[in-house]
Each structure stands twice: as structure tokens, then as C-alpha cells.
């Protein structure tokens, strides 16, 4: 059985990130000197939001996943205030912050990130897990500029009819989820297309000030591709942002797409 940890086992450093129900701190495990991220979630807030089940699912799912592009959950413990997740430390922080800093990213870098995402998603799909919340805010970057999918708070086992109460951005929700239809792992293909678009252009394809306007554009798959995008980048985005989930390019074909192959680690 895993050794029972507590906050006493760690020198806790500064706050490095924050999200729903709490914050993340950099920390060093005292005996090993190992640097980790401690995600401290307020039990009170979790209970208020009736989110314990969602957290249990996040822990159960992320603890069993082992992939270079999925943030490792190393362990967890709680005291009477916090539920603490011991997570792998991603030293370059949130992808979202890079987007804010640079506006948009170069095609070569985005192509490598999308390839890493496709590898990670095919790994979780083989385990009949869908993430359902792929967006720049949930993606971290480690020291070697590798993407790490974090925050499996919204992941579920397929197929799922579970209503996802849309908190935060709707930009990544596919048409079938907007319409509350049954959905499967192909929702992550749609989100991969939205992610690719947003990283290359700096804005989400269906971005609108109001939710209803965003809904409408998603339902009609109404988006335009800016002129600066290469032909191959446009082709990949178009093949993922398909209304019919069955027409979305499968991950194995994403990895063979010209826009991915041409920037593969040379
Ligand atoms: C993805 C959100 C999620 N976050 C995690 O689980 C997170 C897990 C995890 N592991 N490592 C992280 N690293 C950082 O957050 C980080 C941020 C900035 C950094 N700097 C590097 C130097 N640079 C010059 C400035 C920035 C470095 C690391 C995070 S966040 C979450 C969800 C709920 C509550 C809290 C956090």
C-alpha cells in the first residue's frame, strides 16, 4: 500500500497556480528532496459544490494513467481542511500563460504540442477515458517543452450521458454536448481542433462575448481560418472541427497528417 503522507513530509514553497476549489504550491518532499506540486483543495468548498464525487473520479482516473504527456498523480492525503493531491511538477507552468504572453504560437511548436496531445489522448481513449475538458488552462509545460495534460476533474468513462454543467469557457464544447446528446471519446477530437486553432491564432474559433452566441456558432460550426495559417494547418483544423463526430479525423490519422509529420522531432 502507498505510504501515508501528510503536509509534514513537505517543505511547501510559493503558490504557483490556482483553479477550482484551491491552489497549487511548489513543494519539496523532505526525505527524497523530490520537487512536486501540491494541489490543495478546500474540503469545505468541495462539499459546498457537491464535487467530492468528481474529485474521487479525478483521483481514480489520474492515479492509473502513466504517459509522458499526462501529469502524474503521485499520491494524495487530506487533513480536516484540505484534500491534497501530490502531483508531478511541470516547471514551465501553464500553456495558457504562453498564449497570453506571445498572443499566438508558431506552427512548428503548435504542431509538436498537438502531436503530444494526440499521443496522450489515444492512450486515455484506449482506457475508455475521455478528458472532456481539453483547453489551454488545463495544459502544462515541463522543462523539455513537453505538454502535460492536468486536471482530470471532468474526465469520465465512455460512453457518457453525464450532464456537464458548463462552468468556465464553452469554447471547447462540441455540438453534441451542447445539444446534451450522448457523447463519446470523439469529443476530445473536437477539442483538439479547437486547441490547435486557438494556439495558432490566439483566439478560440467560436469565441463570442456571450454564451448563447458561442452556442449558436458551435452548433452551426461557424468559424473562419485566418490567412496566415498554412494549408496543412487549415486542413488539420477542418478535419477535426466536423459537426458529425464520426467524420472527425481519428487520432492515428492526426499523427500521420502532413502538418504533424513535417515538424516531427528531427
Ligand atoms: C490546471 C489547473 C490545475 N493546476 C494543476 O493541477 C497544476 C499541477 C501542476 N504541476 N506543476 C505545475 N506548475 C505550475 O503551476 C507552474 C506555474 C508557473 C511556473 N513558472 C515557471 C517560471 N516562469 C518564469 C514563471 C512561471 C512554473 C510552474 C502545476 S499547476 C488546478 C486545478 C484546480 C486547483 C488548482 C490548480
Short mmCIF file of C-alpha atoms and ligand atoms in Angstrom, two decimals:
data_model
loop_
_atom_site.label_atom_id
_atom_site.label_comp_id
_atom_site.label_asym_id
_atom_site.label_seq_id
_atom_site.Cartn_x
_atom_site.Cartn_y
_atom_site.Cartn_z
CA UNK A 1 0.00 0.00 0.00
CA UNK A 2 1.29 3.53 -0.75
CA UNK A 3 2.98 5.22 2.20
CA UNK A 4 0.61 7.57 4.04
CA UNK A 5 1.85 11.15 3.54
CA UNK A 6 0.93 14.42 5.28
CA UNK A 7 1.93 18.05 4.88
CA UNK A 8 4.65 17.39 7.49
CA UNK A 9 6.54 15.39 4.83
CA UNK A 10 6.96 18.53 2.67
CA UNK A 11 8.64 21.92 2.70
CA UNK A 12 5.87 23.90 0.98
CA UNK A 13 7.01 26.80 -1.23
CA UNK A 14 5.15 29.54 -3.08
CA UNK A 15 1.76 29.31 -4.73
CA UNK A 16 2.28 28.55 -8.43
CA UNK A 17 -1.17 28.02 -9.83
CA UNK A 18 -4.81 28.17 -8.98
CA UNK A 19 -8.07 26.75 -10.18
CA UNK A 20 -11.41 25.50 -8.99
CA UNK A 21 -11.55 24.76 -5.23
CA UNK A 22 -7.99 25.66 -4.48
CA UNK A 23 -4.38 26.40 -5.30
CA UNK A 24 -1.17 24.64 -6.22
CA UNK A 25 2.11 25.09 -4.36
CA UNK A 26 5.61 24.01 -5.30
CA UNK A 27 6.95 21.72 -2.56
CA UNK A 28 9.90 19.51 -1.76
CA UNK A 29 9.42 16.09 -0.18
CA UNK A 30 11.78 16.19 2.82
CA UNK A 31 13.38 12.75 2.72
CA UNK A 32 13.84 12.38 -1.06
CA UNK A 33 14.27 16.07 -1.92
CA UNK A 34 11.85 15.39 -4.79
CA UNK A 35 10.13 18.52 -6.13
CA UNK A 36 6.36 18.16 -6.53
CA UNK A 37 3.25 20.28 -6.94
CA UNK A 38 0.78 20.11 -4.06
CA UNK A 39 -2.75 20.84 -5.19
CA UNK A 40 -4.60 21.89 -2.04
CA UNK A 41 -8.34 21.75 -2.42
CA UNK A 42 -10.65 23.18 0.22
CA UNK A 43 -12.84 20.38 1.57
CA UNK A 44 -15.47 22.95 2.59
CA UNK A 45 -15.69 24.30 -1.00
CA UNK A 46 -15.74 20.79 -2.46
CA UNK A 47 -18.67 19.87 -0.22
CA UNK A 48 -20.48 23.15 -0.96
CA UNK A 49 -20.13 22.46 -4.69
CA UNK A 50 -21.02 18.80 -4.17
CA UNK A 51 -17.83 17.98 -6.04
CA UNK A 52 -16.43 15.14 -3.93
CA UNK A 53 -17.58 12.51 -6.46
CA UNK A 54 -15.93 14.45 -9.31
CA UNK A 55 -12.70 14.67 -7.26
CA UNK A 56 -12.80 10.94 -6.43
CA UNK A 57 -13.15 10.25 -10.15
CA UNK A 58 -10.23 12.61 -10.96
CA UNK A 59 -8.01 10.81 -8.41
CA UNK A 60 -9.07 7.32 -9.51
CA UNK A 61 -8.54 8.13 -13.20
CA UNK A 62 -5.30 10.14 -12.97
CA UNK A 63 -3.67 7.72 -10.49
CA UNK A 64 -3.93 4.91 -13.05
CA UNK A 65 -2.60 6.83 -16.04
CA UNK A 66 1.07 6.58 -16.97
CA UNK A 67 2.04 8.63 -20.04
CA UNK A 68 4.79 11.24 -20.68
CA UNK A 69 2.17 13.81 -21.70
CA UNK A 70 -0.16 13.24 -18.77
CA UNK A 71 0.66 14.89 -15.46
CA UNK A 72 1.38 12.12 -12.94
CA UNK A 73 -0.68 11.93 -9.77
CA UNK A 74 1.90 10.63 -7.26
CA UNK A 75 -0.42 10.35 -4.24
CA UNK A 76 -2.98 12.13 -2.10
CA UNK A 77 -3.91 12.73 1.52
CA UNK A 78 -6.18 15.04 3.49
CA UNK A 79 -6.35 16.83 6.81
CA UNK A 80 -9.52 18.38 8.17
CA UNK A 81 -9.20 21.48 5.93
CA UNK A 82 -7.60 20.41 2.66
CA UNK A 83 -7.72 17.48 0.28
CA UNK A 84 -4.15 17.43 -1.11
CA UNK A 85 -3.10 15.91 -4.45
CA UNK A 86 0.63 15.22 -4.83
CA UNK A 87 1.29 15.96 -8.50
CA UNK A 88 4.26 15.95 -10.86
CA UNK A 89 5.85 19.42 -11.09
CA UNK A 90 5.68 20.98 -14.56
CA UNK A 91 8.48 23.53 -14.49
CA UNK A 92 7.30 25.87 -17.27
CA UNK A 93 3.77 26.34 -15.99
CA UNK A 94 0.52 26.76 -17.86
CA UNK A 95 0.33 26.73 -21.66
CA UNK A 96 -2.40 29.36 -21.27
CA UNK A 97 0.17 31.84 -19.88
CA UNK A 98 2.37 31.33 -23.00
CA UNK A 99 -0.65 32.16 -25.16
CA UNK A 100 -1.31 35.31 -23.12
CA UNK A 101 2.39 36.26 -23.31
CA UNK A 102 3.01 35.62 -27.02
CA UNK A 103 -0.54 36.12 -28.40
CA UNK A 104 -0.18 33.11 -30.66
CA UNK A 105 2.40 30.34 -31.06
CA UNK A 106 4.49 29.32 -34.10
CA UNK A 107 3.23 26.47 -36.30
CA UNK A 108 6.23 24.25 -35.50
CA UNK A 109 5.67 24.50 -31.73
CA UNK A 110 1.88 24.01 -32.04
CA UNK A 111 2.38 21.02 -34.36
CA UNK A 112 4.59 19.35 -31.71
CA UNK A 113 2.11 20.14 -28.93
CA UNK A 114 -0.80 18.74 -30.98
CA UNK A 115 1.24 15.58 -31.74
CA UNK A 116 1.90 15.12 -27.99
CA UNK A 117 -1.80 15.71 -27.26
CA UNK A 118 -2.80 13.15 -29.89
CA UNK A 119 -0.44 10.59 -28.31
CA UNK A 120 -1.84 11.28 -24.80
CA UNK A 121 -5.47 11.22 -25.96
CA UNK A 122 -5.07 7.93 -27.84
CA UNK A 123 -3.53 6.49 -24.65
CA UNK A 124 -6.53 7.54 -22.48
CA UNK A 125 -9.09 6.61 -25.15
CA UNK A 126 -7.66 3.07 -25.23
CA UNK A 127 -8.54 3.01 -21.50
CA UNK A 128 -12.07 4.18 -22.37
CA UNK A 129 -11.46 7.51 -20.63
CA UNK A 130 -12.41 10.84 -22.19
CA UNK A 131 -10.98 14.06 -20.84
CA UNK A 132 -13.81 16.40 -21.94
CA UNK A 133 -12.01 19.50 -20.76
CA UNK A 134 -9.04 19.91 -23.12
CA UNK A 135 -8.21 23.65 -23.11
CA UNK A 136 -5.03 25.73 -22.66
CA UNK A 137 -5.87 26.35 -18.96
CA UNK A 138 -5.59 22.61 -18.27
CA UNK A 139 -2.33 22.05 -20.13
CA UNK A 140 1.07 22.46 -18.52
CA UNK A 141 4.57 22.60 -19.96
CA UNK A 142 7.55 20.84 -18.44
CA UNK A 143 11.25 21.65 -18.65
CA UNK A 144 11.71 19.98 -22.06
CA UNK A 145 8.78 21.90 -23.53
CA UNK A 146 6.60 18.76 -23.38
CA UNK A 147 2.87 19.18 -22.83
CA UNK A 148 1.32 17.62 -19.69
CA UNK A 149 -2.45 17.20 -19.51
CA UNK A 150 -3.53 18.22 -16.00
CA UNK A 151 -6.82 18.39 -14.13
CA UNK A 152 -8.87 15.31 -15.00
CA UNK A 153 -11.72 16.80 -12.98
CA UNK A 154 -14.10 16.43 -15.92
CA UNK A 155 -12.88 13.15 -17.31
CA UNK A 156 -15.31 10.21 -17.39
CA UNK A 157 -15.50 6.69 -18.73
CA UNK A 158 -17.18 6.41 -22.13
CA UNK A 159 -19.88 6.40 -23.23
CA UNK A 160 -21.25 9.13 -21.09
CA UNK A 161 -24.57 10.86 -20.88
CA UNK A 162 -23.49 12.71 -17.70
CA UNK A 163 -24.62 16.32 -17.92
CA UNK A 164 -21.54 18.52 -17.78
CA UNK A 165 -22.64 21.67 -16.03
CA UNK A 166 -20.69 24.11 -18.15
CA UNK A 167 -18.52 26.11 -15.82
CA UNK A 168 -15.87 28.33 -17.40
CA UNK A 169 -15.39 28.62 -21.13
CA UNK A 170 -17.83 26.98 -23.55
CA UNK A 171 -15.35 27.47 -26.37
CA UNK A 172 -14.22 23.86 -26.29
CA UNK A 173 -17.62 22.13 -26.03
CA UNK A 174 -18.57 20.14 -29.15
CA UNK A 175 -22.04 20.40 -30.81
CA UNK A 176 -23.23 17.02 -29.48
CA UNK A 177 -22.55 18.11 -25.87
CA UNK A 178 -24.19 21.49 -26.46
CA UNK A 179 -27.29 19.54 -27.51
CA UNK A 180 -26.99 17.24 -24.46
CA UNK A 181 -26.74 14.22 -26.75
CA UNK A 182 -24.89 11.02 -25.86
CA UNK A 183 -21.20 11.64 -26.48
CA UNK A 184 -18.07 9.53 -26.66
CA UNK A 185 -14.30 9.98 -26.90
CA UNK A 186 -14.73 11.90 -30.19
CA UNK A 187 -15.49 14.99 -28.08
CA UNK A 188 -11.74 15.16 -27.41
CA UNK A 189 -11.10 15.24 -31.20
CA UNK A 190 -13.26 18.34 -31.48
CA UNK A 191 -11.45 19.95 -28.53
CA UNK A 192 -8.10 19.10 -30.14
CA UNK A 193 -9.23 21.03 -33.23
CA UNK A 194 -10.32 23.98 -31.08
CA UNK A 195 -6.99 23.87 -29.20
CA UNK A 196 -4.99 23.80 -32.46
CA UNK A 197 -6.95 26.79 -33.77
CA UNK A 198 -6.56 28.79 -30.54
CA UNK A 199 -2.80 28.15 -30.20
CA UNK A 200 -2.21 29.18 -33.84
CA UNK A 201 -4.44 32.27 -33.85
CA UNK A 202 -4.66 33.38 -30.19
CA UNK A 203 -8.46 33.22 -30.15
CA UNK A 204 -10.91 30.32 -29.97
CA UNK A 205 -12.74 29.58 -33.26
CA UNK A 206 -16.26 30.18 -31.89
CA UNK A 207 -15.35 32.88 -29.37
CA UNK A 208 -18.18 35.33 -28.69
CA UNK A 209 -18.79 37.73 -25.77
CA UNK A 210 -21.99 35.92 -24.74
CA UNK A 211 -22.61 32.22 -24.14
CA UNK A 212 -25.72 31.99 -26.33
CA UNK A 213 -23.81 33.49 -29.28
CA UNK A 214 -20.99 30.98 -28.69
CA UNK A 215 -23.53 28.13 -28.53
CA UNK A 216 -25.06 29.22 -31.85
CA UNK A 217 -21.72 29.34 -33.65
CA UNK A 218 -20.66 25.95 -32.26
CA UNK A 219 -23.99 24.36 -33.25
CA UNK A 220 -23.53 25.70 -36.79
CA UNK A 221 -19.77 25.01 -36.77
CA UNK A 222 -19.34 28.61 -37.94
CA UNK A 223 -15.66 29.60 -37.96
CA UNK A 224 -13.17 31.19 -40.33
CA UNK A 225 -9.49 30.40 -40.78
CA UNK A 226 -7.11 33.40 -40.86
CA UNK A 227 -4.94 33.85 -43.97
CA UNK A 228 -1.65 33.44 -42.09
CA UNK A 229 -2.32 29.71 -41.49
CA UNK A 230 -0.51 27.24 -43.73
CA UNK A 231 -2.58 24.97 -46.00
CA UNK A 232 -1.72 21.91 -43.89
CA UNK A 233 -2.70 23.62 -40.60
CA UNK A 234 -6.08 24.61 -42.12
CA UNK A 235 -6.61 21.08 -43.39
CA UNK A 236 -5.99 19.53 -39.95
CA UNK A 237 -8.29 22.02 -38.18
CA UNK A 238 -11.05 21.45 -40.76
CA UNK A 239 -10.77 17.67 -40.39
CA UNK A 240 -11.19 17.89 -36.58
CA UNK A 241 -13.92 20.58 -36.40
CA UNK A 242 -16.52 18.35 -38.01
CA UNK A 243 -20.07 18.50 -36.64
CA UNK A 244 -20.58 14.76 -37.14
CA UNK A 245 -18.28 13.03 -34.56
CA UNK A 246 -17.77 10.08 -36.94
CA UNK A 247 -16.30 12.40 -39.58
CA UNK A 248 -13.58 13.77 -37.26
CA UNK A 249 -10.05 12.66 -38.14
CA UNK A 250 -9.11 9.74 -35.85
CA UNK A 251 -6.04 10.27 -33.64
CA UNK A 252 -3.94 7.70 -35.52
CA UNK A 253 -4.52 9.75 -38.69
CA UNK A 254 -3.79 13.02 -36.87
CA UNK A 255 -0.34 11.58 -36.09
CA UNK A 256 0.16 10.79 -39.80
CA UNK A 257 -1.14 14.16 -41.03
CA UNK A 258 1.37 16.15 -43.18
CA UNK A 259 1.23 19.11 -40.74
CA UNK A 260 2.30 16.81 -37.90
CA UNK A 261 4.87 14.78 -39.84
CA UNK A 262 6.68 17.77 -41.28
CA UNK A 263 7.57 19.12 -37.81
CA UNK A 264 8.24 15.75 -36.13
CA UNK A 265 11.28 15.82 -33.86
CA UNK A 266 14.01 15.93 -36.49
C1 LIG B 1 -4.62 23.25 -14.44
C2 LIG B 1 -5.24 23.80 -13.20
C3 LIG B 1 -4.81 22.95 -12.05
N1 LIG B 1 -3.37 23.05 -11.89
C4 LIG B 1 -2.68 21.95 -11.50
O1 LIG B 1 -3.23 20.91 -11.17
C5 LIG B 1 -1.21 22.05 -11.56
C6 LIG B 1 -0.36 20.98 -11.39
C7 LIG B 1 0.99 21.36 -11.54
N2 LIG B 1 2.22 20.77 -11.57
N3 LIG B 1 3.16 21.71 -11.83
C8 LIG B 1 2.55 22.90 -12.00
N4 LIG B 1 3.30 24.02 -12.31
C9 LIG B 1 2.88 25.32 -12.27
O2 LIG B 1 1.73 25.63 -11.97
C10 LIG B 1 3.88 26.39 -12.61
C11 LIG B 1 3.43 27.67 -12.82
C12 LIG B 1 4.34 28.68 -13.14
C13 LIG B 1 5.72 28.41 -13.26
N5 LIG B 1 6.62 29.43 -13.56
C14 LIG B 1 7.90 28.97 -14.16
C15 LIG B 1 8.86 30.13 -14.33
N6 LIG B 1 8.26 31.24 -15.07
C16 LIG B 1 9.18 32.30 -15.29
C17 LIG B 1 7.06 31.72 -14.37
C18 LIG B 1 6.03 30.62 -14.20
C19 LIG B 1 6.14 27.11 -13.06
C20 LIG B 1 5.24 26.09 -12.73
C21 LIG B 1 1.18 22.71 -11.82
S1 LIG B 1 -0.34 23.50 -11.88
C22 LIG B 1 -5.53 23.32 -10.80
C23 LIG B 1 -6.85 22.89 -10.67
C24 LIG B 1 -7.54 23.20 -9.52
C25 LIG B 1 -6.94 23.93 -8.49
C26 LIG B 1 -5.61 24.36 -8.63
C27 LIG B 1 -4.90 24.07 -9.81
#
